[in-house]
Coordinates of C-alpha atoms in Angstrom, one line a residue:
Chain A
M1 CA 113.4 101.3 128.6
S2 CA 115.2 98.0 128.3
E3 CA 118.9 97.9 127.5
T4 CA 118.4 95.7 124.4
W5 CA 116.1 98.2 122.9
K6 CA 118.6 101.0 123.6
T7 CA 121.4 99.2 121.6
L8 CA 119.0 98.2 118.9
K9 CA 117.3 101.5 118.5
P10 CA 119.9 103.2 116.3
Y11 CA 119.9 100.2 113.9
A12 CA 116.1 100.4 113.7
L13 CA 116.3 104.1 112.9
I14 CA 118.9 103.8 110.2
T15 CA 117.2 100.9 108.5
P16 CA 115.0 102.8 106.0
Q17 CA 117.8 105.0 104.7
T18 CA 120.2 102.1 104.6
L19 CA 117.7 100.0 102.6
V20 CA 117.3 102.8 100.0
F21 CA 121.1 103.0 99.6
L22 CA 121.5 99.2 99.4
L23 CA 118.7 98.9 96.9
F24 CA 119.4 101.8 94.6
L25 CA 123.2 102.4 95.1
V26 CA 125.2 99.4 96.4
F27 CA 123.2 96.6 94.6
P28 CA 123.1 98.4 91.2
I29 CA 126.8 99.2 91.3
L30 CA 127.6 95.5 92.2
M31 CA 125.3 94.5 89.3
I32 CA 127.3 96.8 87.0
G33 CA 130.4 94.8 88.1
V34 CA 128.7 91.5 87.5
V35 CA 127.2 92.4 84.1
S36 CA 130.6 93.8 82.9
F37 CA 131.7 90.1 82.7
W38 CA 128.6 88.9 80.9
E39 CA 128.4 88.0 77.2
F40 CA 126.7 90.2 74.7
N41 CA 125.7 89.0 71.3
G42 CA 124.6 92.2 69.7
Y43 CA 121.1 92.4 71.0
S44 CA 120.9 90.6 74.4
M45 CA 123.1 89.7 77.3
T46 CA 123.6 86.3 78.9
P47 CA 125.3 85.5 82.2
A48 CA 128.9 84.3 81.7
F49 CA 132.4 85.1 82.7
T50 CA 134.2 86.8 79.8
L51 CA 136.8 89.5 79.6
A52 CA 135.6 90.4 76.1
N53 CA 133.9 93.6 77.2
Y54 CA 137.0 94.9 78.8
Q55 CA 139.1 93.9 75.8
G56 CA 136.4 95.5 73.7
I57 CA 136.9 98.9 75.3
L58 CA 140.7 98.7 75.2
T59 CA 140.8 100.8 72.0
D60 CA 142.4 104.0 70.8
V61 CA 139.0 105.7 70.9
T62 CA 138.5 104.9 74.6
F63 CA 141.9 106.1 75.3
K64 CA 141.4 109.3 73.5
T65 CA 138.1 109.8 75.2
Y66 CA 139.7 109.4 78.6
L67 CA 142.4 111.9 77.6
N68 CA 139.7 114.3 76.5
T69 CA 137.8 113.8 79.8
F70 CA 141.0 114.5 81.8
K71 CA 141.5 117.6 79.8
F72 CA 137.9 118.8 80.8
L73 CA 138.6 117.8 84.4
E74 CA 141.9 119.7 84.5
M75 CA 140.5 122.9 83.1
V76 CA 137.3 122.8 85.1
W77 CA 139.2 122.0 88.3
L78 CA 141.7 124.8 87.7
A79 CA 138.9 127.3 86.8
T80 CA 136.7 126.4 89.8
L81 CA 139.6 126.7 92.2
L82 CA 141.0 129.9 90.8
I83 CA 137.5 131.6 90.7
G84 CA 136.1 129.8 93.8
Y85 CA 138.9 130.4 96.2
P86 CA 138.9 134.2 96.0
V87 CA 135.1 134.2 96.2
A88 CA 135.1 132.1 99.3
Y89 CA 138.0 134.1 100.8
F90 CA 136.1 137.3 100.2
L91 CA 133.0 136.0 101.9
A92 CA 134.9 134.5 104.9
F93 CA 137.4 137.3 105.5
H94 CA 136.2 140.5 104.0
V95 CA 132.5 140.5 104.6
P96 CA 132.1 142.0 108.1
K97 CA 128.8 140.6 109.5
L98 CA 127.7 137.0 109.8
E99 CA 124.3 137.8 108.4
W100 CA 125.9 139.3 105.4
Q101 CA 128.2 136.4 104.9
I102 CA 125.3 134.0 105.0
L103 CA 123.2 136.1 102.7
L104 CA 125.9 136.5 100.1
F105 CA 126.8 132.8 100.4
L106 CA 123.1 132.1 99.7
V107 CA 123.2 134.2 96.6
C108 CA 126.0 131.9 95.3
T109 CA 124.0 128.8 96.3
I110 CA 120.5 129.5 94.8
P111 CA 121.4 128.6 91.2
F112 CA 122.5 125.2 92.4
W113 CA 119.0 124.3 93.4
T114 CA 117.5 125.3 90.0
S115 CA 117.5 123.3 86.8
N116 CA 120.8 122.5 85.2
I117 CA 119.2 122.2 81.8
I118 CA 117.8 125.7 81.9
R119 CA 121.1 127.0 83.2
M120 CA 122.9 125.5 80.2
I121 CA 120.2 126.8 77.7
S122 CA 120.8 130.2 79.1
W123 CA 124.2 130.4 77.5
V124 CA 122.8 130.1 74.0
P125 CA 121.6 133.8 73.6
L126 CA 124.9 134.9 74.9
L127 CA 127.4 132.7 73.1
G128 CA 125.7 131.7 69.8
R129 CA 126.7 133.0 66.4
E130 CA 124.3 135.9 66.7
G131 CA 124.7 136.0 70.5
L132 CA 125.3 139.0 72.6
V133 CA 129.1 138.4 73.0
N134 CA 129.6 138.2 69.2
Q135 CA 127.3 141.2 68.6
M136 CA 129.3 143.2 71.1
F137 CA 132.7 142.3 69.7
M138 CA 131.6 142.9 66.2
G139 CA 130.0 146.2 67.1
V140 CA 133.2 147.4 68.7
G141 CA 135.0 146.2 65.6
L142 CA 137.3 143.8 67.4
I143 CA 136.3 141.0 65.1
Q144 CA 134.9 140.8 61.6
Q145 CA 133.5 137.3 61.7
P146 CA 131.4 135.9 64.6
M147 CA 133.5 133.7 66.8
E148 CA 132.4 130.1 66.3
F149 CA 134.2 128.5 69.2
L150 CA 132.0 130.2 71.9
L151 CA 129.2 127.7 71.7
Y152 CA 129.0 124.0 70.8
S153 CA 132.7 123.5 71.5
D154 CA 135.1 122.3 74.2
F155 CA 135.3 125.8 75.4
A156 CA 131.5 125.9 75.9
V157 CA 131.6 122.5 77.7
V158 CA 134.2 123.8 80.2
L159 CA 132.4 127.1 80.7
G160 CA 129.1 125.2 81.3
M161 CA 130.6 122.9 83.8
V162 CA 132.4 125.7 85.7
H163 CA 129.1 127.5 85.8
L164 CA 127.2 124.5 87.0
Y165 CA 129.6 123.0 89.5
I166 CA 131.6 125.9 91.0
I167 CA 129.4 126.0 94.1
F168 CA 130.8 122.5 95.0
M169 CA 134.3 124.1 95.2
I170 CA 133.2 127.3 97.0
A171 CA 131.1 125.7 99.7
P172 CA 133.8 123.4 101.2
I173 CA 136.5 126.1 101.0
F174 CA 134.2 128.7 102.5
N175 CA 133.4 126.2 105.3
S176 CA 137.1 125.6 106.1
L177 CA 137.9 129.3 105.9
M178 CA 135.1 130.1 108.4
R179 CA 136.6 127.6 110.9
I180 CA 140.0 129.3 111.0
E181 CA 140.6 131.0 114.4
R182 CA 140.9 134.7 113.7
S183 CA 143.4 135.0 116.5
L184 CA 145.9 132.9 114.4
V185 CA 145.8 135.6 111.8
T186 CA 146.2 138.4 114.4
A187 CA 149.1 136.5 116.0
A188 CA 150.9 136.1 112.6
E189 CA 150.3 139.8 112.0
D190 CA 151.7 140.7 115.4
L191 CA 154.8 138.7 114.6
G192 CA 155.3 140.9 111.7
A193 CA 154.0 138.8 108.8
S194 CA 152.9 140.6 105.7
G195 CA 149.4 140.1 104.3
L196 CA 150.8 137.7 101.7
Q197 CA 152.8 135.8 104.3
V198 CA 149.7 135.4 106.5
F199 CA 147.8 134.0 103.5
K200 CA 150.6 131.7 102.5
E201 CA 151.7 130.4 105.9
V202 CA 148.4 130.4 107.8
I203 CA 145.2 130.7 105.7
L204 CA 146.1 128.5 102.7
P205 CA 147.4 125.5 104.7
L206 CA 144.4 125.6 107.0
S207 CA 141.9 125.8 104.1
A208 CA 143.6 122.9 102.3
P209 CA 141.0 120.3 103.5
G210 CA 138.3 122.5 102.0
I211 CA 140.2 122.5 98.7
A212 CA 140.5 118.8 98.8
I213 CA 136.8 118.2 99.4
G214 CA 135.9 120.6 96.7
S215 CA 138.3 118.9 94.3
I216 CA 136.8 115.5 95.1
F217 CA 133.3 116.9 94.1
I218 CA 134.7 118.4 90.9
V219 CA 136.4 115.1 90.0
T220 CA 133.3 113.0 90.5
L221 CA 131.0 115.5 88.8
V222 CA 133.2 116.0 85.7
M223 CA 134.4 112.4 85.2
G224 CA 130.9 111.0 84.7
E225 CA 129.5 114.1 82.9
F226 CA 127.5 113.6 79.7
V227 CA 124.7 116.2 79.7
T228 CA 126.8 119.3 79.5
V229 CA 129.1 117.6 76.9
R230 CA 126.1 116.8 74.8
L231 CA 124.2 120.1 75.2
M232 CA 127.1 122.5 75.1
G233 CA 129.6 120.4 73.0
G234 CA 127.2 120.0 70.1
G235 CA 128.2 116.6 69.0
Q236 CA 131.9 117.0 68.6
S237 CA 133.1 116.8 72.1
A238 CA 133.7 113.4 73.7
S239 CA 133.7 112.3 77.3
V240 CA 133.7 108.9 79.1
G241 CA 130.2 109.7 80.4
K242 CA 128.9 110.4 76.9
L243 CA 130.5 107.2 75.6
I244 CA 128.7 105.1 78.3
Q245 CA 125.5 106.9 77.6
T246 CA 125.7 106.1 73.9
Q247 CA 126.3 102.5 74.7
I248 CA 123.3 102.4 77.0
G249 CA 121.3 104.0 74.3
S250 CA 122.1 101.1 72.0
L251 CA 121.4 98.7 74.8
Q252 CA 125.0 97.4 75.0
Y253 CA 124.8 97.1 78.7
P254 CA 127.8 94.8 79.3
L255 CA 130.1 97.1 77.3
A256 CA 128.7 100.1 79.1
A257 CA 129.2 98.3 82.4
A258 CA 132.8 97.5 81.7
N259 CA 133.3 101.2 80.8
A260 CA 131.6 102.2 84.0
I261 CA 133.8 100.0 86.1
V262 CA 136.9 101.4 84.5
L263 CA 135.5 104.9 85.1
L264 CA 134.8 104.1 88.7
V265 CA 138.3 102.8 89.3
V266 CA 139.9 105.8 87.6
T267 CA 137.8 108.2 89.6
M268 CA 138.6 106.4 92.8
L269 CA 142.4 106.5 92.0
I270 CA 142.2 110.2 91.5
I271 CA 140.3 110.7 94.8
V272 CA 142.8 108.5 96.7
S273 CA 145.6 110.5 95.3
I274 CA 143.9 113.7 96.4
L275 CA 143.4 112.3 99.9
R276 CA 147.1 111.3 100.0
V277 CA 148.1 114.9 99.5
L278 CA 145.5 116.4 101.7
D279 CA 144.1 115.0 104.9
I280 CA 140.4 115.7 105.2
R281 CA 139.5 113.6 108.2
K282 CA 139.4 116.5 110.6
E283 CA 136.7 118.1 108.5
L284 CA 134.2 115.3 108.8
Chain B
M1 CA 135.0 150.0 111.3
Q2 CA 138.3 148.9 110.0
K3 CA 140.0 150.7 107.1
R4 CA 139.2 149.0 103.8
S5 CA 142.3 147.9 101.9
L6 CA 142.9 147.7 98.2
T7 CA 142.5 143.9 98.5
Y8 CA 139.0 144.4 99.8
Y9 CA 138.0 146.4 96.7
L10 CA 139.6 144.1 94.3
L11 CA 137.9 141.1 95.9
L12 CA 134.6 142.9 96.0
A13 CA 134.9 143.6 92.3
F14 CA 135.8 140.0 91.7
F15 CA 132.8 138.8 93.7
C16 CA 130.4 141.1 91.8
L17 CA 131.8 139.8 88.5
F18 CA 131.3 136.2 89.8
V19 CA 127.7 136.9 90.7
L20 CA 127.2 138.4 87.3
F21 CA 128.6 135.3 85.7
L22 CA 126.3 133.2 87.9
Y23 CA 123.1 135.0 87.2
G24 CA 123.9 136.8 83.9
P25 CA 122.8 134.0 81.5
M26 CA 119.6 133.4 83.5
I27 CA 118.7 137.1 83.3
T28 CA 119.2 137.1 79.5
I29 CA 116.6 134.3 79.0
F30 CA 114.2 136.1 81.4
M31 CA 114.5 139.2 79.2
L32 CA 114.2 137.3 76.0
S33 CA 111.1 135.5 77.2
M34 CA 109.4 138.9 77.6
Q35 CA 109.6 139.8 73.9
G36 CA 106.8 140.6 71.6
P37 CA 105.2 138.0 69.4
D38 CA 107.8 138.3 66.7
G39 CA 110.7 137.8 69.1
G40 CA 113.6 135.5 68.3
L41 CA 116.1 133.4 70.2
T42 CA 118.7 136.2 70.3
F43 CA 119.1 139.9 71.1
P44 CA 118.1 142.5 70.4
M45 CA 114.7 142.1 72.0
R46 CA 111.8 142.6 69.7
G47 CA 109.1 144.4 71.7
F48 CA 107.9 143.7 75.2
S49 CA 105.0 141.5 76.2
F50 CA 104.0 138.5 78.2
Y51 CA 103.0 136.7 74.9
W52 CA 105.5 133.9 75.2
L53 CA 104.9 133.3 78.8
G54 CA 101.3 132.7 77.8
Q55 CA 102.3 130.6 74.8
V56 CA 103.9 128.1 77.1
F57 CA 100.4 126.9 77.9
Q58 CA 99.5 126.5 74.3
E59 CA 100.2 122.9 73.4
Q60 CA 101.4 123.5 69.8
R61 CA 104.2 125.8 71.0
V62 CA 106.2 123.6 73.3
G63 CA 104.5 120.3 73.1
N64 CA 102.6 119.1 76.0
F65 CA 104.4 120.2 79.1
I66 CA 101.5 119.9 81.5
E67 CA 101.8 116.1 81.9
P68 CA 105.5 116.0 82.5
F69 CA 105.0 118.9 84.9
V70 CA 102.4 116.9 86.9
R71 CA 104.7 113.9 86.9
S72 CA 107.5 116.0 88.2
L73 CA 105.3 117.3 90.9
I74 CA 104.1 113.9 92.0
L75 CA 107.6 112.5 91.9
G76 CA 109.0 115.4 93.8
A77 CA 106.3 115.0 96.5
A78 CA 107.0 111.2 96.8
V79 CA 110.8 111.8 96.9
M80 CA 110.3 114.5 99.5
A81 CA 108.1 112.3 101.7
I82 CA 110.5 109.3 101.6
T83 CA 113.6 111.5 102.0
I84 CA 112.2 113.3 105.0
A85 CA 111.0 110.2 106.8
A86 CA 114.2 108.2 106.1
S87 CA 116.7 111.1 106.8
V88 CA 114.9 112.2 110.1
L89 CA 115.0 108.6 111.4
A90 CA 118.6 108.0 110.3
S91 CA 119.9 111.3 111.7
M92 CA 118.2 110.5 115.0
G93 CA 119.9 107.1 115.0
F94 CA 123.2 108.9 114.5
R95 CA 122.7 110.9 117.8
Q96 CA 123.8 107.7 119.6
R97 CA 127.1 106.0 119.0
F98 CA 126.7 102.6 117.4
K99 CA 128.9 100.0 115.7
G100 CA 129.0 100.3 111.9
S101 CA 128.0 104.0 111.9
T102 CA 131.2 104.9 110.0
V103 CA 130.3 102.5 107.2
I104 CA 126.8 103.9 107.0
F105 CA 128.1 107.4 107.0
Y106 CA 130.6 106.7 104.2
M107 CA 127.8 104.9 102.2
T108 CA 125.9 108.1 102.4
I109 CA 128.8 110.2 101.2
A110 CA 129.4 107.7 98.4
S111 CA 125.8 108.2 97.2
L112 CA 126.6 111.8 96.9
I113 CA 129.9 111.6 95.1
V114 CA 129.7 108.5 92.9
P115 CA 129.5 109.7 89.3
S116 CA 125.8 110.0 88.6
I117 CA 126.0 108.0 85.4
L118 CA 126.9 104.9 87.5
V119 CA 123.7 105.3 89.5
S120 CA 121.7 105.7 86.3
L121 CA 123.4 102.8 84.6
G122 CA 123.3 100.6 87.7
I123 CA 119.6 101.0 88.2
G124 CA 119.0 100.5 84.5
V125 CA 121.0 97.3 84.5
V126 CA 119.2 95.9 87.6
F127 CA 115.8 96.6 86.0
Q128 CA 116.9 95.1 82.7
V129 CA 118.2 91.9 84.3
M130 CA 115.1 91.6 86.4
G131 CA 113.0 92.2 83.4
W132 CA 111.1 95.1 84.9
P133 CA 110.3 98.1 82.8
T134 CA 111.9 101.3 83.9
N135 CA 109.5 104.0 85.0
W136 CA 109.7 107.5 86.4
F137 CA 107.9 106.4 89.6
T138 CA 110.0 103.2 90.2
S139 CA 113.6 103.4 88.8
G140 CA 113.3 107.2 88.5
L141 CA 112.2 107.5 92.1
G142 CA 115.2 105.3 93.3
A143 CA 117.6 107.4 91.2
H144 CA 116.3 110.6 92.8
L145 CA 116.6 109.2 96.3
T146 CA 120.3 108.5 95.8
W147 CA 120.7 112.2 95.3
T148 CA 118.3 113.8 97.7
L149 CA 118.7 111.5 100.7
P150 CA 122.4 112.1 101.4
I151 CA 121.9 115.8 101.1
A152 CA 118.9 115.8 103.4
F153 CA 120.7 113.5 105.8
L154 CA 123.7 115.8 106.1
I155 CA 121.5 118.8 106.7
M156 CA 119.5 116.8 109.3
L157 CA 122.8 115.8 111.1
G158 CA 123.6 119.5 111.3
I159 CA 120.1 120.3 112.7
F160 CA 120.4 117.6 115.4
N161 CA 124.0 118.7 116.3
R162 CA 122.5 122.0 117.4
F163 CA 119.5 120.4 119.0
N164 CA 119.3 120.7 122.8
P165 CA 118.6 117.2 124.2
S166 CA 117.5 118.5 127.6
Y167 CA 113.9 118.9 126.4
E168 CA 113.7 115.2 125.5
E169 CA 115.4 114.2 128.7
A170 CA 112.8 116.2 130.7
A171 CA 110.0 114.5 128.8
R172 CA 111.4 111.1 129.4
D173 CA 112.0 111.9 133.1
L174 CA 108.3 112.7 133.2
G175 CA 107.5 109.3 131.9
A176 CA 106.9 109.9 128.2
T177 CA 107.5 107.0 125.8
D178 CA 109.9 107.3 122.9
S179 CA 107.2 107.9 120.3
K180 CA 105.4 110.4 122.5
T181 CA 108.7 112.3 123.1
F182 CA 109.2 112.4 119.4
W183 CA 105.8 113.6 118.3
E184 CA 105.3 116.1 121.2
I185 CA 108.8 117.4 121.8
V186 CA 111.2 116.8 118.9
M187 CA 108.8 117.1 116.1
P188 CA 107.4 120.6 116.9
L189 CA 110.9 121.8 117.4
I190 CA 112.3 120.6 114.1
A191 CA 109.1 121.1 112.1
P192 CA 110.1 124.4 110.5
S193 CA 113.5 123.1 109.5
L194 CA 111.8 120.0 108.1
L195 CA 109.7 122.3 106.0
G196 CA 112.9 123.8 104.7
V197 CA 114.6 120.5 104.1
G198 CA 111.5 119.2 102.4
L199 CA 111.3 122.0 100.0
L200 CA 114.9 121.8 99.1
T201 CA 114.5 118.0 98.5
F202 CA 111.5 118.7 96.4
T203 CA 113.3 121.2 94.2
L204 CA 116.3 118.9 93.9
S205 CA 114.0 116.2 92.6
Y206 CA 111.9 118.6 90.5
D207 CA 115.1 119.7 88.6
E208 CA 117.0 116.5 88.6
F209 CA 118.2 115.4 85.2
T210 CA 121.4 113.3 85.0
R211 CA 120.4 110.5 87.3
T212 CA 116.9 110.2 85.8
S213 CA 117.7 110.6 82.2
L214 CA 118.6 106.9 81.5
V215 CA 116.0 105.3 83.8
S216 CA 112.8 107.3 83.3
G217 CA 111.2 104.8 80.9
Q218 CA 108.5 105.9 78.4
S219 CA 107.2 109.1 80.1
N220 CA 109.4 112.1 80.7
T221 CA 109.7 114.2 83.8
L222 CA 109.8 118.0 83.1
P223 CA 113.6 118.4 82.9
L224 CA 113.7 115.5 80.5
E225 CA 110.9 117.1 78.4
I226 CA 112.7 120.4 78.4
F227 CA 115.9 118.7 77.3
G228 CA 114.1 117.2 74.4
M229 CA 112.7 120.6 73.5
T230 CA 116.1 122.2 73.2
T231 CA 116.4 120.5 69.8
N232 CA 113.0 121.2 68.3
V233 CA 111.6 124.3 69.9
T234 CA 113.1 127.4 68.3
S235 CA 110.9 130.1 69.7
P236 CA 111.3 132.2 72.9
A237 CA 108.6 129.8 74.3
L238 CA 111.4 127.6 75.4
Y239 CA 113.0 130.5 77.3
A240 CA 109.6 131.3 78.7
L241 CA 109.1 127.8 80.0
G242 CA 112.6 128.0 81.5
T243 CA 111.8 131.3 83.2
L244 CA 108.6 129.9 84.7
T245 CA 110.1 126.7 86.0
T246 CA 113.1 128.6 87.4
I247 CA 110.9 131.1 89.2
F248 CA 108.9 128.2 90.6
S249 CA 112.0 126.5 92.1
A250 CA 113.6 129.7 93.2
S251 CA 110.6 130.7 95.2
L252 CA 110.5 127.3 96.9
I253 CA 114.2 127.7 97.8
L254 CA 113.7 131.1 99.2
I255 CA 110.8 129.9 101.4
A256 CA 113.0 126.9 102.5
F257 CA 115.9 129.1 103.5
F258 CA 113.7 131.5 105.4
A259 CA 111.9 128.7 107.2
Y260 CA 115.3 127.2 108.2
N261 CA 116.7 130.5 109.3
A262 CA 113.7 131.2 111.4
V263 CA 114.0 128.0 113.3
V264 CA 117.7 128.4 113.9
R265 CA 117.2 131.9 115.3
R266 CA 114.4 130.7 117.5
Q267 CA 116.5 127.8 118.9
Q268 CA 119.4 130.1 119.5
G269 CA 117.1 132.5 121.3
K270 CA 115.9 129.8 123.6
A271 CA 119.2 128.1 124.3

C-alpha cells in the first residue's frame, strides 16, 4: 500500500458524509445569512445589501416573543434537570446490575424514537376540558369547573417539551455518572463524608459536564421550537420558531432569514456561556 | 446484597412515576383506540373493539394515509441507505488520525444541535433561490440526513472504538486488499450492528417532523399527514392511526436494540 494512499484514505472515506453536511447544512445556513440582507418587496426577493430586514424585526413583538421563548427555555431546562438528574442518578448508582441499568435506560429511550406528533396528541385525552385529569379532580370534588389551563396553554407547551426532550438531559448525565470511579465515592465515605456530602463534593462536580451537554441540547431544541408551541399552545403561545415559521408560510424569506440569524446568534451566545461555566472537552 | 436505604426507595418511586409520565399518555390513546364504534375522544371508554383500528384503512375516516405511509417508507429506506453508507465510511476514516478531523467532527455535532428550524429554512431558501421545487424526496431527504447522519455516525464511532483491529491486520498480513478486508472481515463483524443502526435511522426518518415540515413540498410524509389530521379528524380513528404507527416504530426499535446487543455480546465474548 503506497504512503500517499494511506494519508489520502481518511479524506476519501469522509467525503460522502462531509458532502451531505456541506450541501444540506453549511451551504443552507450560509444562504440564510446572505438572504437576510436581500430586498423583499412583498412577494419576491432580490439580491441586494440592505439592513431593512433586521430593522424590520427590531420591534416590540419580536422582543416579547424572545422573552416568551426564554421563559419556555427556563422552565423546560429547570424541569428537565430536576426530573432528569434524579432519574439518571437512580439508574447509575442505585440499580445494581449493568444489564438492568441498560434495560431501564432503554425504557427511558424508546419514546424518543417514536413520533413526536403522536406523543403530543396523546396528551389531549388526559388534559382536555373533558380529559381524565379534569374528570378526576371534579369527581373528587376539588374543583367545580374544568381547569382550562391544562391544554392549549403555555403550561401545556412546557409540559409537552419536557415530555419530548427530557431524554436529551438524562442521557448525557447518565453517561457522565456512569464514568465516575466508584472508588472515589468509597474513599469519600471512608473519610467520613455523609451521603449528602459525597453527592455535593464528589458526584455533582463530576457530573457537571453531563449537565452541560444536556443543557446545550435543551437550549437548541427549545429555542427553535415551533411544533409543540403550535400543537399544545393552541394559537395563543408565541415563540421565535413559530414566528419564523409564520414568515416562511407567507414566503417572507428575507425576514425569516434575518430572524433565523438572530436566533442562531442568541442560541450560540447561550451555548458559549454554558461552556464558560462548565468544561465539556473531556467528555468528547 | 447491600442494605437498601430510604434514598433508594424514594428514587425508585420517583423513577416509576417518571416512567408513568413517559408512557402514560401513550397508553391512554392505545386504550381509547380500542373503543366500540360510538367511542369518543375522551374517557370513559365506550365499549371495546378493534373497530377504529380497522377504520384507519377506510379512506373516509382519516383521509388517505396509505400514500403518505408509502412515501415515508420509501424516504426512510433511502435515508437509511445513504446514512449507513456515509456513516460507515466516515467512521472508518476516523479510525486514523488526520488533519481537519476536529472540524469535521464539530460539523457533525453542529448538524445535531443546530435549531432544526434553521435547517428547514436554510434548505427552503436554497431551493427557492435556485428555483427548484421542494419535494419530500429531494429537500426532504436532505433535511432528514442532517438529523440521521450525525446520530448514526456517533453510534458507528462507538462501534469502531470497541472493534478489535487485529482481524484486519491479520487479513492484510495475508495479502488482502483494503476492499477485500472490508467486505470479508469488517463487514461480517459489524453487520448485525449495522442492522441496528439502520433500523434506528429508518425510524428517525419515518417519524421526523420538524425538519421536514417546511420543505416537503406538495406531498406529505406520514407525520405531516397526521399533523394535518389533528385539526380535522375528531374520531378515535386518529388515535388508532397513532397506535398503529407507534407500534410499527417501537417494534423496529426493539429489533434494532436486540441486534446491537447481540453483536456487542458476541464481540466481548471473542475479545
